[in-house]
Short mmCIF file of C-alpha atoms and ligand atoms in Angstrom, two decimals:
data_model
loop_
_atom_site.label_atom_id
_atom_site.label_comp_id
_atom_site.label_asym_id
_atom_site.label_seq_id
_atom_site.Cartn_x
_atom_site.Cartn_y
_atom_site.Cartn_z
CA UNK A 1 107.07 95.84 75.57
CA UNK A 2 106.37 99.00 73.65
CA UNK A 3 103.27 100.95 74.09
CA UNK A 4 101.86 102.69 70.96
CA UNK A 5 99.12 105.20 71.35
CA UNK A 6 97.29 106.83 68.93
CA UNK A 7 97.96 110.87 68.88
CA UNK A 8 94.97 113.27 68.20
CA UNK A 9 98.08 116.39 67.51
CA UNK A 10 100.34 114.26 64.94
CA UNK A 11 97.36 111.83 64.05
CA UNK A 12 99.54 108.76 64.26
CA UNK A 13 100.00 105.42 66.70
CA UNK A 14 103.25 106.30 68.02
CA UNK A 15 105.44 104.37 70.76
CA UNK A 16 104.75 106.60 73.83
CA UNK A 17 108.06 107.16 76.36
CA UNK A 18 107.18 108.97 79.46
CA UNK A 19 109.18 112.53 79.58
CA UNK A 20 110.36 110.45 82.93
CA UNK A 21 109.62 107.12 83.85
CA UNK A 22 109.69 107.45 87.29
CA UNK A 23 106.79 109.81 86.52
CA UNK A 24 104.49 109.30 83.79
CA UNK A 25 101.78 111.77 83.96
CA UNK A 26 97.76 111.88 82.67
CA UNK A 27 95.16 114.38 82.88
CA UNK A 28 92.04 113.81 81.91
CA UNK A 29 88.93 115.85 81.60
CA UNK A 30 86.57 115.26 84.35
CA UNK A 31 82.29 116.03 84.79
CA UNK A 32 81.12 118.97 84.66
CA UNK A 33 78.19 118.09 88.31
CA UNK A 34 75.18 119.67 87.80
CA UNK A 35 73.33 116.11 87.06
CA UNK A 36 73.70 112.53 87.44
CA UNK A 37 75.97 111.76 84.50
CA UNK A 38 75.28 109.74 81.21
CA UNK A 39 76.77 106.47 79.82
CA UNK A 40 78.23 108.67 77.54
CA UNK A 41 80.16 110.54 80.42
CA UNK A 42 81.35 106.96 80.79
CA UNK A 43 83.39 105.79 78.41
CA UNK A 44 86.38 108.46 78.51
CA UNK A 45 86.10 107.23 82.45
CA UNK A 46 86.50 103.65 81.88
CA UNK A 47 88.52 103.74 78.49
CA UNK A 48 91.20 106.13 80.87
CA UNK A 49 90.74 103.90 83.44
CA UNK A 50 91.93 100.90 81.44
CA UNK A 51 94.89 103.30 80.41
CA UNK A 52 95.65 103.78 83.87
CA UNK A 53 95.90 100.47 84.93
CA UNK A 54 97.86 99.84 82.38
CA UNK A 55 100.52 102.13 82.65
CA UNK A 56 100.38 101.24 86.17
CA UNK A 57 101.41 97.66 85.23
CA UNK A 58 103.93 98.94 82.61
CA UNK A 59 106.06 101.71 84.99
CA UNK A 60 104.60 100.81 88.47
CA UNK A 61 101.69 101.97 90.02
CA UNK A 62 104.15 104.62 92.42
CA UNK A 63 105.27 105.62 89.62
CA UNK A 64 102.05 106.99 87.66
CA UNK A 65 99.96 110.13 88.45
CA UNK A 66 96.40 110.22 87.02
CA UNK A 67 94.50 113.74 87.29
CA UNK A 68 91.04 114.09 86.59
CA UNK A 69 89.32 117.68 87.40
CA UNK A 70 85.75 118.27 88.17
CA UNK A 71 84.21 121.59 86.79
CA UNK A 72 82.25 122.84 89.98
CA UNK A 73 82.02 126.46 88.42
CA UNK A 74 80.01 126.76 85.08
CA UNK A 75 76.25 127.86 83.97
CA UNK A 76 74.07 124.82 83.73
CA UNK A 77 75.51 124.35 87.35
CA UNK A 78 74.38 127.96 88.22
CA UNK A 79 70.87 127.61 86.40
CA UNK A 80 70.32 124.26 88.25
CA UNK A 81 71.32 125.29 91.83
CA UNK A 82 68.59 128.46 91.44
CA UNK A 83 66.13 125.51 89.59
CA UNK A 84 66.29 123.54 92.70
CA UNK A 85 66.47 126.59 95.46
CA UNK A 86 69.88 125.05 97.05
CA UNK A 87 73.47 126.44 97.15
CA UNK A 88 75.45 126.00 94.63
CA UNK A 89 78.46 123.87 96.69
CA UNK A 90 75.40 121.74 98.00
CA UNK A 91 74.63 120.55 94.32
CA UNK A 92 77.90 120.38 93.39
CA UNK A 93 78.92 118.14 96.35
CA UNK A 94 75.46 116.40 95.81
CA UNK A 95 76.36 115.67 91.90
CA UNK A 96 80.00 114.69 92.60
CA UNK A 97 78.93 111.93 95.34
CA UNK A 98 76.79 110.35 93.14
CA UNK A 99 79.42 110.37 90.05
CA UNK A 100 82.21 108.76 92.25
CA UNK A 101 79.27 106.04 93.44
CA UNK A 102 78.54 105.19 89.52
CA UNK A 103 81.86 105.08 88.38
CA UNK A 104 83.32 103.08 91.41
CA UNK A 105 80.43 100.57 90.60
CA UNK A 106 82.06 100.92 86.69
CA UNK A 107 85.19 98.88 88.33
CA UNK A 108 87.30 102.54 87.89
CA UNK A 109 89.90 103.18 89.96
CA UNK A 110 90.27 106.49 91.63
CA UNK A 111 92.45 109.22 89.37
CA UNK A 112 95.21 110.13 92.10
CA UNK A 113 94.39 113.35 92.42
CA UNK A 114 90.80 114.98 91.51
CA UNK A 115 90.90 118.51 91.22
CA UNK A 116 88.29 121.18 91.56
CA UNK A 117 88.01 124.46 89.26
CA UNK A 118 86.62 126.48 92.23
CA UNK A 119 89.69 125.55 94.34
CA UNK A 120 92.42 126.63 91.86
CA UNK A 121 91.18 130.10 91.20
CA UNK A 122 94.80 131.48 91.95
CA UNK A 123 96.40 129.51 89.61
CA UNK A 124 94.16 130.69 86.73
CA UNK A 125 94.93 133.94 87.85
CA UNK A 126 98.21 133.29 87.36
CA UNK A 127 98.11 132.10 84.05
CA UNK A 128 95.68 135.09 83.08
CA UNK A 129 98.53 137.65 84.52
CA UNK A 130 101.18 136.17 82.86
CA UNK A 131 99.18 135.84 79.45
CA UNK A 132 98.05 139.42 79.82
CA UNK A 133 101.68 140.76 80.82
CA UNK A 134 102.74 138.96 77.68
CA UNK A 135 100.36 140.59 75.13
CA UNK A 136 99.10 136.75 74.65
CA UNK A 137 95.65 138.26 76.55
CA UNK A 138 94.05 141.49 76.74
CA UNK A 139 91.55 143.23 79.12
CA UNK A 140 87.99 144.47 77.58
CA UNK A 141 84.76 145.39 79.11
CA UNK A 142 85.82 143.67 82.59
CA UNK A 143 86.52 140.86 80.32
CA UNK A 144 90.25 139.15 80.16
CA UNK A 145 90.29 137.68 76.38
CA UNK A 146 92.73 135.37 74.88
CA UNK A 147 93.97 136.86 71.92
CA UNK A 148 94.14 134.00 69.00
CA UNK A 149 96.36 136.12 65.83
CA UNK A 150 98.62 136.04 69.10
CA UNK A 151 99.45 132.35 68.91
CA UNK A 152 101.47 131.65 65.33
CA UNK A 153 100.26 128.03 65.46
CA UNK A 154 96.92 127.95 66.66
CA UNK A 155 94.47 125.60 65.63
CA UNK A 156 97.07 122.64 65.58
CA UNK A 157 95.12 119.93 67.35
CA UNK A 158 91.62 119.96 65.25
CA UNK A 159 93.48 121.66 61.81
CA UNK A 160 90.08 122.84 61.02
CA UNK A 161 89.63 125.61 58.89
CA UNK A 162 89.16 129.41 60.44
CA UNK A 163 85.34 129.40 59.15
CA UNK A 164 84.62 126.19 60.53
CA UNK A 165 86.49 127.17 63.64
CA UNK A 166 84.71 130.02 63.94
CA UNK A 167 80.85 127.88 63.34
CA UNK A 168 82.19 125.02 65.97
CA UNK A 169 83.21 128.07 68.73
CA UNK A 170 80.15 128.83 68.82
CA UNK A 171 81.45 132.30 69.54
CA UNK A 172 79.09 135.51 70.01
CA UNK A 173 80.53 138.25 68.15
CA UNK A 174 81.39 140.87 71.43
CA UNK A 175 81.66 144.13 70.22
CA UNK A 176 84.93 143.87 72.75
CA UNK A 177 86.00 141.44 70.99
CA UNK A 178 89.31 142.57 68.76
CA UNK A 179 89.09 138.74 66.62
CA UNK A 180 86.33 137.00 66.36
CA UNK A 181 88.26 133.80 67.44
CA UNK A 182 89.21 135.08 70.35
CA UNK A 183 88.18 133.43 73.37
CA UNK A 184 86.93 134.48 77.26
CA UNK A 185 89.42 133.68 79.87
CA UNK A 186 87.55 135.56 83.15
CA UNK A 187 84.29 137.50 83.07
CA UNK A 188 82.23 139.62 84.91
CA UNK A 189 79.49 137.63 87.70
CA UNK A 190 75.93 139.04 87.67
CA UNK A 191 74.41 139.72 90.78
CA UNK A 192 74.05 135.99 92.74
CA UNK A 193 76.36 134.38 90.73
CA UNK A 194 79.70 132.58 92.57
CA UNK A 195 82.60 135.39 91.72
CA UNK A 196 86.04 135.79 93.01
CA UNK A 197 88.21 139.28 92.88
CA UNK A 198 89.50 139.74 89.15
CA UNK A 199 92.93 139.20 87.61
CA UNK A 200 94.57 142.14 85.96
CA UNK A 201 93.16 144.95 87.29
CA UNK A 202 89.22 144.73 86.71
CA UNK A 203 87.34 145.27 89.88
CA UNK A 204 84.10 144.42 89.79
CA UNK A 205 84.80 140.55 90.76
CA UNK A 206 84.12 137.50 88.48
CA UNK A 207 84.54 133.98 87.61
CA UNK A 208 87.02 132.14 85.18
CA UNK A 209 86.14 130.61 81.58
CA UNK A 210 85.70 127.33 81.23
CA UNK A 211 88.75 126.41 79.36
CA UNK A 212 91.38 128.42 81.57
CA UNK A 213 90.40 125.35 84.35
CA UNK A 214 92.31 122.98 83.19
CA UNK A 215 95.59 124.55 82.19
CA UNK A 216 95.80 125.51 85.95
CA UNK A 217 94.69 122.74 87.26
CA UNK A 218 97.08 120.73 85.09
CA UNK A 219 99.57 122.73 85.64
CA UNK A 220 99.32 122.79 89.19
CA UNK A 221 99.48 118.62 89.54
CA UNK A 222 101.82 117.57 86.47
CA UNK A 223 103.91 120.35 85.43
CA UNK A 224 104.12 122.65 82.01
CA UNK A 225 104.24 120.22 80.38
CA UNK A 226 103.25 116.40 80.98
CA UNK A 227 102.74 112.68 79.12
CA UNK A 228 99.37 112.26 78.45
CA UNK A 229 95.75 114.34 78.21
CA UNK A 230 92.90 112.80 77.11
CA UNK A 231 88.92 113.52 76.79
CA UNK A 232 86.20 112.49 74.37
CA UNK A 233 86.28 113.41 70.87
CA UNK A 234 84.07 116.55 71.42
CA UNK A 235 86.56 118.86 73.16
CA UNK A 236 89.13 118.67 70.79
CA UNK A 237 87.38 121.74 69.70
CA UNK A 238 87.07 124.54 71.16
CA UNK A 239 88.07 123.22 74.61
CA UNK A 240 91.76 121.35 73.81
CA UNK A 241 92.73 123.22 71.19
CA UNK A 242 92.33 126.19 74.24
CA UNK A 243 93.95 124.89 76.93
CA UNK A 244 97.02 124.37 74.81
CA UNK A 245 96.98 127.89 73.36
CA UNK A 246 97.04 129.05 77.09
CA UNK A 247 99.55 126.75 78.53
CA UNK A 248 101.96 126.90 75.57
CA UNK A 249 101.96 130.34 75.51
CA UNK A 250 101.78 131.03 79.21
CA UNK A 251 104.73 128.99 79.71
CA UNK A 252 106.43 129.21 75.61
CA UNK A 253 106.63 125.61 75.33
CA UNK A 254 106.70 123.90 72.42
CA UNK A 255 103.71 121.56 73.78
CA UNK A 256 101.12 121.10 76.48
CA UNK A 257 100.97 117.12 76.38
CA UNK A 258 102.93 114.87 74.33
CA UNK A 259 99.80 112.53 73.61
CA UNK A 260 96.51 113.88 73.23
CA UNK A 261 93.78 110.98 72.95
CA UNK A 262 90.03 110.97 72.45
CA UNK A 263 87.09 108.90 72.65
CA UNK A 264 84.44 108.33 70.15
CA UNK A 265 80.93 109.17 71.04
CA UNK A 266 78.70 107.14 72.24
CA UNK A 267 75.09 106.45 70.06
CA UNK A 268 72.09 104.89 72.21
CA UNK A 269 69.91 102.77 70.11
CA UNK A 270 71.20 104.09 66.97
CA UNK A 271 70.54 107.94 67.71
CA UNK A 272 72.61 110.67 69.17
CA UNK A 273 72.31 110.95 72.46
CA UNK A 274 72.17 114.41 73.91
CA UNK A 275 70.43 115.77 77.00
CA UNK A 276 69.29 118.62 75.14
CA UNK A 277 66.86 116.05 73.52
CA UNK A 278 66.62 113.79 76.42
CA UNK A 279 67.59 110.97 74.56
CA UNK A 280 70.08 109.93 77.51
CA UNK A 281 70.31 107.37 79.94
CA UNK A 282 72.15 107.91 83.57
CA UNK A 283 75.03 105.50 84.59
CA UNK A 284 72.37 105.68 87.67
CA UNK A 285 69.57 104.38 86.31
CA UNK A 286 71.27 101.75 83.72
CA UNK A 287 72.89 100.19 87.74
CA UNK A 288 69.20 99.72 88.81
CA UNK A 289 68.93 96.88 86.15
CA UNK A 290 72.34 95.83 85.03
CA UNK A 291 75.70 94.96 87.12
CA UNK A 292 78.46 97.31 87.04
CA UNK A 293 80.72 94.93 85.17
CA UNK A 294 78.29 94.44 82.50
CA UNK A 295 78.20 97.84 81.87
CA UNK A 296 82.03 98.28 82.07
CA UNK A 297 82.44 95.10 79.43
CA UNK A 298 80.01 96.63 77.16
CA UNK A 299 81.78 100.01 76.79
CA UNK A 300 85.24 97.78 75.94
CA UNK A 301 83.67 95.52 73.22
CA UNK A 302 84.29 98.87 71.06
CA UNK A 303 87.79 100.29 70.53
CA UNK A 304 87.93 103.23 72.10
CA UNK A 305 87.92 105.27 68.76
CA UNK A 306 85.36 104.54 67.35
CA UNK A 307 81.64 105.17 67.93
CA UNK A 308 79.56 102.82 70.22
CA UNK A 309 76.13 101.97 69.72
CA UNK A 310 74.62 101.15 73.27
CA UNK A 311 71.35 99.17 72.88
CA UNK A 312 70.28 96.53 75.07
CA UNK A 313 70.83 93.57 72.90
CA UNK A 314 74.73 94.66 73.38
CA UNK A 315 74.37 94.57 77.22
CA UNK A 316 72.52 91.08 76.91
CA UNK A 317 75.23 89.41 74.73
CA UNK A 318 77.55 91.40 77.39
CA UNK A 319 75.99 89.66 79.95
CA UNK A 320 75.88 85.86 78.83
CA UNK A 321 79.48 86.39 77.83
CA UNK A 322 80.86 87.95 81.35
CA UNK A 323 78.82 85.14 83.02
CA UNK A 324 80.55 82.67 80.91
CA UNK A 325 84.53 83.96 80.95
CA UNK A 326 83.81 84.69 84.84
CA UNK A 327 82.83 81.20 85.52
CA UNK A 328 85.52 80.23 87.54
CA UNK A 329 87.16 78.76 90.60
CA UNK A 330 88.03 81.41 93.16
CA UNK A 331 87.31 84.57 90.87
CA UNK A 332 86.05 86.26 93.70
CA UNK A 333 88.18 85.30 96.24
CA UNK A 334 91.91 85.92 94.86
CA UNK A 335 93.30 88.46 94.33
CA UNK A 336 96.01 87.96 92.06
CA UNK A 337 95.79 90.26 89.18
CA UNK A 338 97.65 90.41 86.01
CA UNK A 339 97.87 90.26 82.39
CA UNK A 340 98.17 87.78 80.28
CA UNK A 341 101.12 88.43 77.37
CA UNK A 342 98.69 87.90 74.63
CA UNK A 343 95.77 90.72 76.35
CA UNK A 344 98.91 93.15 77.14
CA UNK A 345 99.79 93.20 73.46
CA UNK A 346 96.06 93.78 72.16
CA UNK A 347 96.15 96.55 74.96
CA UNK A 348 99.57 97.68 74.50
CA UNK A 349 98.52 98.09 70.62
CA UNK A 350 95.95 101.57 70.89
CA UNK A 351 93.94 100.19 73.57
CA UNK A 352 92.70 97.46 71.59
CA UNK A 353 90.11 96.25 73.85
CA UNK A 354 88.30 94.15 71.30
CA UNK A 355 91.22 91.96 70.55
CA UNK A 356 91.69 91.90 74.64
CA UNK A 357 88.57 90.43 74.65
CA UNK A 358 89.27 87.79 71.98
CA UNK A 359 92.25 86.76 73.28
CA UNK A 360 89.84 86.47 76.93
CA UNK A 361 88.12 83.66 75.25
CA UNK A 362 91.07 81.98 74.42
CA UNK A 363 92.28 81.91 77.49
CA UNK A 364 88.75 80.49 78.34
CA UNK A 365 88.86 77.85 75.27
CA UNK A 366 92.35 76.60 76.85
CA UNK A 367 91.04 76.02 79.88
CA UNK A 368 93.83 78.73 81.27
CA UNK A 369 91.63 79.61 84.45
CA UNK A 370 94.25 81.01 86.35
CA UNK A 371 95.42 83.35 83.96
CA UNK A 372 92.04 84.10 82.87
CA UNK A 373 90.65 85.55 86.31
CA UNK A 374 94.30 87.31 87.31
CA UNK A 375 93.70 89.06 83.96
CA UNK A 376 90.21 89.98 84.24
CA UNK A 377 90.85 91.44 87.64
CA UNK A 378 93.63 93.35 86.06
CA UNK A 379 91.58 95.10 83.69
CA UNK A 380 88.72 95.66 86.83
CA UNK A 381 86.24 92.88 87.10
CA UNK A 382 86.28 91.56 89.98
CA UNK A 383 82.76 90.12 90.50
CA UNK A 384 80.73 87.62 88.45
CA UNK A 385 77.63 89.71 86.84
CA UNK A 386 74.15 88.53 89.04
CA UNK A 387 70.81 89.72 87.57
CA UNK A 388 69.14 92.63 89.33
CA UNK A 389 66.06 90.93 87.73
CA UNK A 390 63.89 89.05 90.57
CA UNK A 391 62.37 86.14 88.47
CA UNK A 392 59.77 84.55 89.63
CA UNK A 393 61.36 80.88 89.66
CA UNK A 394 58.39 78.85 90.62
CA UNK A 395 56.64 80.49 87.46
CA UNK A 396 59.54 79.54 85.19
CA UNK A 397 59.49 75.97 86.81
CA UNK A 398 55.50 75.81 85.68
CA UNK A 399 56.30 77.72 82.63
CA UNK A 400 58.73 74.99 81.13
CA UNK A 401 56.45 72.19 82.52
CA UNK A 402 53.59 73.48 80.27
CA UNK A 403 56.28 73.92 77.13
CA UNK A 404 57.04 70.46 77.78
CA UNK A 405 53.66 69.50 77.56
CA UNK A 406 52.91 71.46 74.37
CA UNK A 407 56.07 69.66 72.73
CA UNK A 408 54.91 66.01 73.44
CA UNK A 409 51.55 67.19 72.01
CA UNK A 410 53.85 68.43 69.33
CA UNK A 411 52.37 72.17 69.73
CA UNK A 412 55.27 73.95 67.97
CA UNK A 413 53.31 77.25 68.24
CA UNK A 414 52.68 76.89 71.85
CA UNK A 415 55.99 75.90 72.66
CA UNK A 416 57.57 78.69 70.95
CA UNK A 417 54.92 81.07 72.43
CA UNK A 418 56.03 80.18 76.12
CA UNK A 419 59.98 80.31 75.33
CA UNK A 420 59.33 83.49 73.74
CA UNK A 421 57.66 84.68 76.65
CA UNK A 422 60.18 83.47 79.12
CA UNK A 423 62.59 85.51 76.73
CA UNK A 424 60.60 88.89 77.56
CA UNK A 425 61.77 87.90 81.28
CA UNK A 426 65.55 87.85 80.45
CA UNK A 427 65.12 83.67 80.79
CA UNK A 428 66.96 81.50 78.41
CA UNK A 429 66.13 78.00 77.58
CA UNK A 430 68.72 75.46 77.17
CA UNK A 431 67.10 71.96 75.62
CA UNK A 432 69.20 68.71 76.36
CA UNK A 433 68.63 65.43 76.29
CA UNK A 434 69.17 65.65 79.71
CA UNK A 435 66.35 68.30 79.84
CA UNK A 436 65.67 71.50 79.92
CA UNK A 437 67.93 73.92 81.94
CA UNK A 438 67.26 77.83 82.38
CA UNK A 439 69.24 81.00 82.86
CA UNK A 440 68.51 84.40 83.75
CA UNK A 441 70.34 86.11 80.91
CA UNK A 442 70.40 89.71 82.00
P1 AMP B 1 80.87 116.94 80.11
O1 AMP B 1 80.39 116.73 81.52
O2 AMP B 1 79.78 117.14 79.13
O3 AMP B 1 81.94 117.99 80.01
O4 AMP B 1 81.55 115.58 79.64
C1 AMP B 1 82.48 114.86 80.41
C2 AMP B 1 83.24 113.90 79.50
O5 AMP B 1 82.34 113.00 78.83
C3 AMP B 1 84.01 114.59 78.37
O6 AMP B 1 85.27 113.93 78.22
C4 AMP B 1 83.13 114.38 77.15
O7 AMP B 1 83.88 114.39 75.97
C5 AMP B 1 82.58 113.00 77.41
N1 AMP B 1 81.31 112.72 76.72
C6 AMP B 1 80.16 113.46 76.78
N2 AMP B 1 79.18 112.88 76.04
C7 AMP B 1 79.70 111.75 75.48
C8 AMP B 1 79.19 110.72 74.62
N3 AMP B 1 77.92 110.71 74.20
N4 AMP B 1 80.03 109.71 74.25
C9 AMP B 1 81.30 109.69 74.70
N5 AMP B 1 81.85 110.62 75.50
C10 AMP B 1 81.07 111.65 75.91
ZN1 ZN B 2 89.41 120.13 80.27
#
């Protein structure tokens, strides 16, 4: 069995060999808690979370090691602690509760280890000293910088062009700056603002950048240099591109991670979603109306790569469908889990959840039951999808009686009228000459 994966650096499917078997190692990068996160926030949690289990099959679950960090240190989290008049750690704790409650009800396993920013301070200070001592960083204005023209081959992972590199940074033009590419690794706290005593000689004390996080805290649980780091597509640059310009050169390795994979964005309705627009939807508030699994089996219609559009016909469709492949004897009960050979290709091929899916229903054509349910439970549904809708069933029961009427009448309109509104209550008609059943579609 050979595992190809597709490789954001070399921007090819290659086979993927673990620098050791007996431990293959993933980072991935985590929420940032200052809010209850997005479906967006999702999908690099469930697509990595279908990589894990994979590789867990493929090497041994002993045998794996899955970081994912949470950035408890950063501005919005500031801005929102002082918004709601509590301390910073209780919003943070707060936040990161409720994220491991949405994505546990998202069928994800927990990463092995989940790292905080604000607990790995000396190890970014490490990494700053040793960048610093080897002209790779320099100290302005209280300010540690990375210093880009340092690094021969930066810019290897997005191979954008400087100007554009410069537009996507983002980056204000500090006078202290010596390039305008270059890039904050610690800086100065105002008054009230979480700080820590500075790296490289600076005294007043201050807090790290955002990208120097994860180098440490990769560092710190998978080595120099490790298998696997992955994210969605939107921190390829600045943020990946970063953290291998500080790890490479902090440790002068030839690479950070040997496979760097992203995930598309995710669309809702059509439109970007950004919370800057407030054109989002929680993971939260989507579990008040849908199932967890429904939600999970809707992200992995898409292949990872590509965009998703997330609109509520999808999550109906993903409904009927779960209820129908889930359908079986003793789902919930066993517990044996594991792939079928035909779904570990599709999977073993890029993640190719789609095709997983397809070859699901042939399992479910064949009548395969056993395999079926051992392989849904290996790729994390457990449970057969119930509606969070409460339907009224004695007003379905009349509802249908008085379509029935309408048809022997031979009403068409009416008849239409009433399955249409049984529609707007997530009920679905089936007509048989048996009679009419019903189902609660979402
Ligand atoms: P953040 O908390 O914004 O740093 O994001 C956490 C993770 O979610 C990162 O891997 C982002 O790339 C990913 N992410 C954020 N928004 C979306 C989106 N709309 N679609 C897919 N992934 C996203
Ligand atoms: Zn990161």
């Amino acid at each position: 069995m050979e595992l190809r994966l597709y490789d954001t650096l070399t921007k090819e499917k290659r086979v993927f060999t673990p620098l050791d078997p007996k431990r293959v190692r993933m980072y991935v990068c985590g929420p940032t808690v200052y809010d209850f996160a997005h479906i967006g926030n999702a999908r690099p949690v469930i697509v990595f979370d279908v990589l894990y289990r994979l590789l867990r099959h493929l090497y041994g679950a002993p045998h794996v090691k899955y970081v994912r960090n949470i950035t408890d240190v950063d501005d919005k989290i500031n801005a929102r602690a002082a918004e709601r008049g509590i301390p910073i750690r209780e919003l943070t704790e707060e936040t990161y509760k409720n994220f491991k409650a949405d994505v546990a009800a998202l069928g994800c396993l927990p990463p092995d280890v989940e790292p905080r920013a604000t607990e790995h301070i000396e190890e970014m200070k490490i990494l700053i000293e040793k960048l610093v001592a080897d002209k790779h960083a320099y100290v302005a204005e209280e300010h540690v910088l990375f210093s880009v023209p340092s690094m021969k081959d930066y810019g290897q992972l997005s191979k954008r062009p400087l100007d554009e590199m410069i537009a996507g940074a983002r980056v204000d033009v500090a006078p202290y700056k010596k390039d305008p590419m270059d890039f904050v690794l610690w800086k100065p706290s105002k008054n009230g603002e979480p700080s820590w005593p500075s790296p490289s000689g600076i005294e007043t004390p201050g807090r790290p950048g955002w990208h120097i996080e994860c180098s440490a805290m990769s560092w710190k649980h998978l080595g120099e240099t490790f298998d696997i780091h992955g994210g969605g597509i939107d921190l390829v640059f600045p943020h990946h591109e970063n953290e291998i310009a500080q790890t490479r050169c902090a440790f002068h390795t030839g690479v950070m991670a040997n496979t760097w994979m992203h995930n598309g964005f995710l669309q809702v309705e059509g439109e970007k979603m950004a919370k800057s627009t407030g054109n989002f939807v929680t993971i939260h508030e989507l579990l008040q109306d849908w199932p967890g699994e429904v939600l999970r089996f809707n992200m992995l219609r898409t292949h990872y790569r590509q965009p998703i559009d997330w609109t509520i016909k999808g999550l109906e469709e993903s409904f009927s469908t779960l209820r129908s492949l889930t359908d079986l004897p003793g789902f919930e009960t066993d517990v044996e889990q594991d792939f079928a050979p035909a779904v570990l290709d599709a999977l073993a091929d890029d993640l190719n959840t789609p095709k997983a899916i397809a070859e699901l229903h042939g399992l479910h054509q064949r009548q395969d039951h056993a395999a079926l349910a051992s392989t849904l439970r290996a790729l994390g549904f457990s449970k057969r999808p119930e509606s969070k809708r409460s339907v009224d069933k004695q007003k379905v029961e009349n509802l249908i009686a008085t379509r029935l009427d309408a048809r022997k009448a031979k009403n068409w309109a009416e008849s239409d009228r009433i399955r249409d509104e049984l529609a707007a209550m997530g009920v679905v008609l089936k007509d048989s000459k048996d009679g009419t059943t019903w189902e609660v579609t979402r």
